[in-house]
Amino acid sequence: MGESGKNRRHSVEFRIEIAQRLVAGESGMELSRRYGLARSMMYRWRAAYLEKGAPGLARSAGRLPGAGVAVKVAPSQTGSKVEEQLRRKVAELERKVGQQAVEIDFFKRVFKRLDELPKRKRSGGDASTAKSGG
């Protein structure tokens, strides 16, 4: 962490991962320490992800939100309303997919912990049975 975080660029995939981890409930403080990131920046990523899904994090550094890399369509062009509706629908579906990915990761961790529980109970159960049987 010795290098300053200024002017560092993070990949879209990395920003999405951090946003998803925050949405899943991981500690912002812990992620900040682990990756040397400003918590305020991570929370902005989370807000953009929740609002617009992955496209909300696909913008270049230094640009204002909403001035992303998508091709801008002049309002006077035919079909611009349809195109805008389609863009909104795509963003909504990408948000849903992202939320489902977070939920799947959460449940994978839960099931992994549940799989580990019987092992602990068995080893503890054998010891307590031997003591209570005597």
PDB file of C-alpha atoms in Angstrom:
ATOM      1  CA  MET A   1       0.000   0.000   0.000  1.00  0.00           C
ATOM      2  CA  GLY A   2       2.996   2.289  -0.108  1.00  0.00           C
ATOM      3  CA  GLU A   3       2.024   3.709  -3.490  1.00  0.00           C
ATOM      4  CA  SER A   4      -0.485   6.524  -3.520  1.00  0.00           C
ATOM      5  CA  GLY A   5      -3.957   5.627  -4.726  1.00  0.00           C
ATOM      6  CA  LYS A   6      -4.134   8.795  -6.837  1.00  0.00           C
ATOM      7  CA  ASN A   7      -4.523   8.315 -10.566  1.00  0.00           C
ATOM      8  CA  ARG A   8      -4.788   4.558 -10.187  1.00  0.00           C
ATOM      9  CA  ARG A   9      -7.216   2.935 -12.616  1.00  0.00           C
ATOM     10  CA  HIS A  10      -9.215  -0.116 -11.737  1.00  0.00           C
ATOM     11  CA  SER A  11     -10.706  -2.496 -14.261  1.00  0.00           C
ATOM     12  CA  VAL A  12     -14.454  -2.628 -14.677  1.00  0.00           C
ATOM     13  CA  GLU A  13     -14.387  -6.236 -13.478  1.00  0.00           C
ATOM     14  CA  PHE A  14     -12.580  -5.214 -10.281  1.00  0.00           C
ATOM     15  CA  ARG A  15     -15.058  -2.394  -9.599  1.00  0.00           C
ATOM     16  CA  ILE A  16     -17.981  -4.774 -10.147  1.00  0.00           C
ATOM     17  CA  GLU A  17     -16.420  -7.338  -7.806  1.00  0.00           C
ATOM     18  CA  ILE A  18     -15.940  -4.771  -5.044  1.00  0.00           C
ATOM     19  CA  ALA A  19     -19.474  -3.422  -5.508  1.00  0.00           C
ATOM     20  CA  GLN A  20     -20.940  -6.933  -5.375  1.00  0.00           C
ATOM     21  CA  ARG A  21     -18.975  -7.766  -2.251  1.00  0.00           C
ATOM     22  CA  LEU A  22     -20.265  -4.621  -0.543  1.00  0.00           C
ATOM     23  CA  VAL A  23     -23.823  -5.439  -1.623  1.00  0.00           C
ATOM     24  CA  ALA A  24     -23.333  -8.938  -0.200  1.00  0.00           C
ATOM     25  CA  GLY A  25     -22.477  -7.399   3.168  1.00  0.00           C
ATOM     26  CA  GLU A  26     -18.687  -7.549   3.311  1.00  0.00           C
ATOM     27  CA  SER A  27     -17.058  -4.905   5.459  1.00  0.00           C
ATOM     28  CA  GLY A  28     -16.056  -1.735   3.630  1.00  0.00           C
ATOM     29  CA  MET A  29     -13.321  -1.208   6.199  1.00  0.00           C
ATOM     30  CA  GLU A  30     -11.862  -4.663   5.542  1.00  0.00           C
ATOM     31  CA  LEU A  31     -12.002  -4.260   1.750  1.00  0.00           C
ATOM     32  CA  SER A  32     -10.426  -0.816   2.086  1.00  0.00           C
ATOM     33  CA  ARG A  33      -7.523  -2.238   4.087  1.00  0.00           C
ATOM     34  CA  ARG A  34      -7.083  -5.306   1.880  1.00  0.00           C
ATOM     35  CA  TYR A  35      -6.986  -3.426  -1.436  1.00  0.00           C
ATOM     36  CA  GLY A  36      -5.808   0.020  -0.326  1.00  0.00           C
ATOM     37  CA  LEU A  37      -8.968   1.697  -1.606  1.00  0.00           C
ATOM     38  CA  ALA A  38     -10.790   4.725  -0.275  1.00  0.00           C
ATOM     39  CA  ARG A  39     -14.074   3.643   1.288  1.00  0.00           C
ATOM     40  CA  SER A  40     -15.875   6.604  -0.265  1.00  0.00           C
ATOM     41  CA  MET A  41     -14.809   5.418  -3.714  1.00  0.00           C
ATOM     42  CA  MET A  42     -15.985   1.869  -3.025  1.00  0.00           C
ATOM     43  CA  TYR A  43     -19.346   3.144  -1.808  1.00  0.00           C
ATOM     44  CA  ARG A  44     -19.691   5.255  -4.967  1.00  0.00           C
ATOM     45  CA  TRP A  45     -19.027   2.091  -6.973  1.00  0.00           C
ATOM     46  CA  ARG A  46     -21.687   0.277  -4.961  1.00  0.00           C
ATOM     47  CA  ALA A  47     -24.213   3.080  -5.511  1.00  0.00           C
ATOM     48  CA  ALA A  48     -23.505   3.160  -9.257  1.00  0.00           C
ATOM     49  CA  TYR A  49     -23.808  -0.624  -9.412  1.00  0.00           C
ATOM     50  CA  LEU A  50     -27.107  -0.638  -7.548  1.00  0.00           C
ATOM     51  CA  GLU A  51     -28.477   2.181  -9.687  1.00  0.00           C
ATOM     52  CA  LYS A  52     -27.307   1.125 -13.153  1.00  0.00           C
ATOM     53  CA  GLY A  53     -25.779  -2.332 -12.813  1.00  0.00           C
ATOM     54  CA  ALA A  54     -22.490  -3.142 -14.519  1.00  0.00           C
ATOM     55  CA  PRO A  55     -22.824  -0.262 -17.033  1.00  0.00           C
ATOM     56  CA  GLY A  56     -22.765   2.141 -14.088  1.00  0.00           C
ATOM     57  CA  LEU A  57     -19.179   1.054 -13.431  1.00  0.00           C
ATOM     58  CA  ALA A  58     -18.055   0.933 -17.051  1.00  0.00           C
ATOM     59  CA  ARG A  59     -17.202   4.612 -17.258  1.00  0.00           C
ATOM     60  CA  SER A  60     -13.718   6.071 -17.573  1.00  0.00           C
ATOM     61  CA  ALA A  61     -12.076   7.706 -14.598  1.00  0.00           C
ATOM     62  CA  GLY A  62     -12.685  11.418 -14.224  1.00  0.00           C
ATOM     63  CA  ARG A  63     -15.903  11.460 -16.182  1.00  0.00           C
ATOM     64  CA  LEU A  64     -19.192  12.414 -14.667  1.00  0.00           C
ATOM     65  CA  PRO A  65     -21.728   9.654 -14.058  1.00  0.00           C
ATOM     66  CA  GLY A  66     -23.978   9.311 -17.063  1.00  0.00           C
ATOM     67  CA  ALA A  67     -21.238  10.384 -19.478  1.00  0.00           C
ATOM     68  CA  GLY A  68     -20.235   6.759 -20.026  1.00  0.00           C
ATOM     69  CA  VAL A  69     -18.765   5.066 -23.045  1.00  0.00           C
ATOM     70  CA  ALA A  70     -22.125   4.373 -24.696  1.00  0.00           C
ATOM     71  CA  VAL A  71     -22.824   5.995 -28.034  1.00  0.00           C
ATOM     72  CA  LYS A  72     -24.972   9.070 -27.547  1.00  0.00           C
ATOM     73  CA  VAL A  73     -28.076   9.379 -29.683  1.00  0.00           C
ATOM     74  CA  ALA A  74     -29.406  12.802 -30.650  1.00  0.00           C
ATOM     75  CA  PRO A  75     -32.990  13.265 -29.426  1.00  0.00           C
ATOM     76  CA  SER A  76     -34.100  14.284 -32.921  1.00  0.00           C
ATOM     77  CA  GLN A  77     -33.157  10.917 -34.423  1.00  0.00           C
ATOM     78  CA  THR A  78     -35.942   8.486 -35.230  1.00  0.00           C
ATOM     79  CA  GLY A  79     -36.286   5.685 -32.712  1.00  0.00           C
ATOM     80  CA  SER A  80     -34.344   7.442 -29.949  1.00  0.00           C
ATOM     81  CA  LYS A  81     -37.166   6.832 -27.456  1.00  0.00           C
ATOM     82  CA  VAL A  82     -37.215   3.146 -28.322  1.00  0.00           C
ATOM     83  CA  GLU A  83     -33.441   2.979 -28.039  1.00  0.00           C
ATOM     84  CA  GLU A  84     -33.531   4.684 -24.634  1.00  0.00           C
ATOM     85  CA  GLN A  85     -36.188   2.240 -23.437  1.00  0.00           C
ATOM     86  CA  LEU A  86     -34.056  -0.659 -24.627  1.00  0.00           C
ATOM     87  CA  ARG A  87     -30.988   0.742 -22.869  1.00  0.00           C
ATOM     88  CA  ARG A  88     -32.962   1.055 -19.631  1.00  0.00           C
ATOM     89  CA  LYS A  89     -34.227  -2.501 -19.990  1.00  0.00           C
ATOM     90  CA  VAL A  90     -30.695  -3.802 -20.597  1.00  0.00           C
ATOM     91  CA  ALA A  91     -29.428  -1.898 -17.539  1.00  0.00           C
ATOM     92  CA  GLU A  92     -32.295  -3.291 -15.454  1.00  0.00           C
ATOM     93  CA  LEU A  93     -31.558  -6.852 -16.583  1.00  0.00           C
ATOM     94  CA  GLU A  94     -27.830  -6.422 -15.930  1.00  0.00           C
ATOM     95  CA  ARG A  95     -28.658  -5.225 -12.396  1.00  0.00           C
ATOM     96  CA  LYS A  96     -30.803  -8.285 -11.859  1.00  0.00           C
ATOM     97  CA  VAL A  97     -28.078 -10.588 -13.148  1.00  0.00           C
ATOM     98  CA  GLY A  98     -25.559  -8.879 -10.857  1.00  0.00           C
ATOM     99  CA  GLN A  99     -27.862  -9.219  -7.858  1.00  0.00           C
ATOM    100  CA  GLN A 100     -28.435 -12.875  -8.685  1.00  0.00           C
ATOM    101  CA  ALA A 101     -24.683 -13.431  -8.908  1.00  0.00           C
ATOM    102  CA  VAL A 102     -24.286 -11.895  -5.446  1.00  0.00           C
ATOM    103  CA  GLU A 103     -27.078 -14.121  -4.107  1.00  0.00           C
ATOM    104  CA  ILE A 104     -25.560 -17.234  -5.687  1.00  0.00           C
ATOM    105  CA  ASP A 105     -22.178 -16.424  -4.112  1.00  0.00           C
ATOM    106  CA  PHE A 106     -23.890 -15.892  -0.759  1.00  0.00           C
ATOM    107  CA  PHE A 107     -25.723 -19.208  -0.909  1.00  0.00           C
ATOM    108  CA  LYS A 108     -22.587 -21.052  -2.038  1.00  0.00           C
ATOM    109  CA  ARG A 109     -20.854 -19.805   1.125  1.00  0.00           C
ATOM    110  CA  VAL A 110     -23.863 -20.787   3.251  1.00  0.00           C
ATOM    111  CA  PHE A 111     -23.992 -24.295   1.788  1.00  0.00           C
ATOM    112  CA  LYS A 112     -20.246 -24.688   2.211  1.00  0.00           C
ATOM    113  CA  ARG A 113     -20.601 -23.825   5.898  1.00  0.00           C
ATOM    114  CA  LEU A 114     -23.531 -26.200   6.249  1.00  0.00           C
ATOM    115  CA  ASP A 115     -21.473 -28.983   4.696  1.00  0.00           C
ATOM    116  CA  GLU A 116     -18.759 -28.337   7.285  1.00  0.00           C
ATOM    117  CA  LEU A 117     -21.158 -28.424  10.269  1.00  0.00           C
ATOM    118  CA  PRO A 118     -21.722 -32.188  10.511  1.00  0.00           C
ATOM    119  CA  LYS A 119     -17.957 -32.781  10.593  1.00  0.00           C
ATOM    120  CA  ARG A 120     -17.622 -30.533  13.621  1.00  0.00           C
ATOM    121  CA  LYS A 121     -20.601 -32.072  15.372  1.00  0.00           C
ATOM    122  CA  ARG A 122     -19.315 -35.596  14.762  1.00  0.00           C
ATOM    123  CA  SER A 123     -15.898 -34.885  16.232  1.00  0.00           C
ATOM    124  CA  GLY A 124     -17.431 -33.034  19.177  1.00  0.00           C
ATOM    125  CA  GLY A 125     -20.206 -35.597  19.528  1.00  0.00           C
ATOM    126  CA  ASP A 126     -17.823 -38.537  19.870  1.00  0.00           C
ATOM    127  CA  ALA A 127     -15.905 -36.836  22.633  1.00  0.00           C
ATOM    128  CA  SER A 128     -18.995 -35.802  24.590  1.00  0.00           C
ATOM    129  CA  THR A 129     -20.609 -39.226  24.191  1.00  0.00           C
ATOM    130  CA  ALA A 130     -17.571 -40.949  25.646  1.00  0.00           C
ATOM    131  CA  LYS A 131     -17.602 -38.660  28.674  1.00  0.00           C
ATOM    132  CA  SER A 132     -21.329 -38.831  29.332  1.00  0.00           C
ATOM    133  CA  GLY A 133     -21.412 -42.616  28.849  1.00  0.00           C
ATOM    134  CA  GLY A 134     -19.097 -43.256  31.788  1.00  0.00           C
TER     135      GLY A 134
END
